[in-house]
CSV table of C-alpha atoms in Angstrom, one decimal:
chain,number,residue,atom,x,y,z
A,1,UNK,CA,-27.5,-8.9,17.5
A,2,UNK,CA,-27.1,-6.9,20.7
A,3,UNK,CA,-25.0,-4.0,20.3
A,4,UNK,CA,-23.6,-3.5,23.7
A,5,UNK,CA,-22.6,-7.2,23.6
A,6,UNK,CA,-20.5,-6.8,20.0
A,7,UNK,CA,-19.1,-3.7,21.9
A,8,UNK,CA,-17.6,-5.8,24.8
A,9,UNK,CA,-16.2,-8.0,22.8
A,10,UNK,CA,-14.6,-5.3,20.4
A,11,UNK,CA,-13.3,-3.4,23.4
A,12,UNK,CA,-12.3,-6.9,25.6
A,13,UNK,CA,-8.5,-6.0,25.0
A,14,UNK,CA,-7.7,-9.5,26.3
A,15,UNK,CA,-8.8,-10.6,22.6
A,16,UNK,CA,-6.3,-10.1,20.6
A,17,UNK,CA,-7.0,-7.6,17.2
A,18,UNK,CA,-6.5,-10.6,14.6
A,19,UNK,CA,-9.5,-12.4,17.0
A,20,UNK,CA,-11.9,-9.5,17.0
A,21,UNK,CA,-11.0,-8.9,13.4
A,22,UNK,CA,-11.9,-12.5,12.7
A,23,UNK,CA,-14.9,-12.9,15.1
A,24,UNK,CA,-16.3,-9.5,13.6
A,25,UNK,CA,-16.1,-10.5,9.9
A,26,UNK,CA,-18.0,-14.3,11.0
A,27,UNK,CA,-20.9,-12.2,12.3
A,28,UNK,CA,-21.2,-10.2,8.9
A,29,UNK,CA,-20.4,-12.5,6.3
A,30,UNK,CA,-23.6,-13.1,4.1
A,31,UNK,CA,-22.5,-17.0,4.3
A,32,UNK,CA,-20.8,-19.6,6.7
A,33,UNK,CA,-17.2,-19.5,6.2
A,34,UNK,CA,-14.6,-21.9,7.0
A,35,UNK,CA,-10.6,-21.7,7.7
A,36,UNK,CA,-10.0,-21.8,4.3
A,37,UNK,CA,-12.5,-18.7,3.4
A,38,UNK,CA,-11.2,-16.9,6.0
A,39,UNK,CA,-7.6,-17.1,4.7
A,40,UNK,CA,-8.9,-15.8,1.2
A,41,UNK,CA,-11.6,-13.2,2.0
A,42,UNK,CA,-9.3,-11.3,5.2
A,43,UNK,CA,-5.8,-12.1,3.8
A,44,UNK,CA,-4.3,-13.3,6.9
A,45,UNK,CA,-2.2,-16.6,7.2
A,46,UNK,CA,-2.9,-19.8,7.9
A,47,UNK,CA,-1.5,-19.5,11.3
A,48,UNK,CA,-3.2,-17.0,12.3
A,49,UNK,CA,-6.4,-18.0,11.6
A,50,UNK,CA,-6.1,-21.2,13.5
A,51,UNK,CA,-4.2,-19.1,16.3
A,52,UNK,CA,-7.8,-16.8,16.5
A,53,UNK,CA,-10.1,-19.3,15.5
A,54,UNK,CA,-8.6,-21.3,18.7
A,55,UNK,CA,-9.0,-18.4,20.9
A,56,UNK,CA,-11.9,-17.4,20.0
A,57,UNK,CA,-14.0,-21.2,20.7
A,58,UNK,CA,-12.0,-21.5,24.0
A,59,UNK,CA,-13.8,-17.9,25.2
A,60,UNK,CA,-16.9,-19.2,24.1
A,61,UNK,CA,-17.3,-16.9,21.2
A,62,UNK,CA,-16.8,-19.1,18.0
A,63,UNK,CA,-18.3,-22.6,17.3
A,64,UNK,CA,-17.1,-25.2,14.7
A,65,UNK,CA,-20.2,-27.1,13.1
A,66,UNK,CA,-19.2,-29.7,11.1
A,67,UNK,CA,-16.4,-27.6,9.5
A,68,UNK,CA,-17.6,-24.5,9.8
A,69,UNK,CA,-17.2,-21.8,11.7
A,70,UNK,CA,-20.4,-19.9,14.0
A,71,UNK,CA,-19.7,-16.5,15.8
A,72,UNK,CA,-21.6,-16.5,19.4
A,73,UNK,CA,-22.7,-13.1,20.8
A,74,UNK,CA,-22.1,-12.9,24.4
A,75,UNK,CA,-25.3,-12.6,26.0
């Protein structure tokens, strides 16, 4: 992972915290996770997650692979 690129995205204040929080955690889990693992392992609702997960593949910085979930570090 480049570190100036996980930078920009934690300091992009156009991502919302709940995003960054969510996007951070997908590129430091030890496994793929899902909606549903996200839910359980960060505590946050249902509707958030979908509201982040959402934002986060429209900037380019999630992808969903046959149900799960893939951070992408900005190049």
């Amino acid at each position: 992972m480049n570190a100036l690129a996980i930078r920009e995205v934690l300091m992009d204040d156009n991502v919302p915290s709940s995003a960054r929080l969510v996007w951070t955690y997908l590129n430091v889990a030890a496994e793929p996770q899902n909606g549903a693992s996200l839910i359980r392992d960060l505590g946050i609702s249902h509707g958030t997650v979908t509201k982040c997960v959402g934002d986060l593949i429209r900037r380019g910085l999630v992808r969903r692979v046959n149900g799960v979930l893939l951070p992408v570090v900005p190049q």
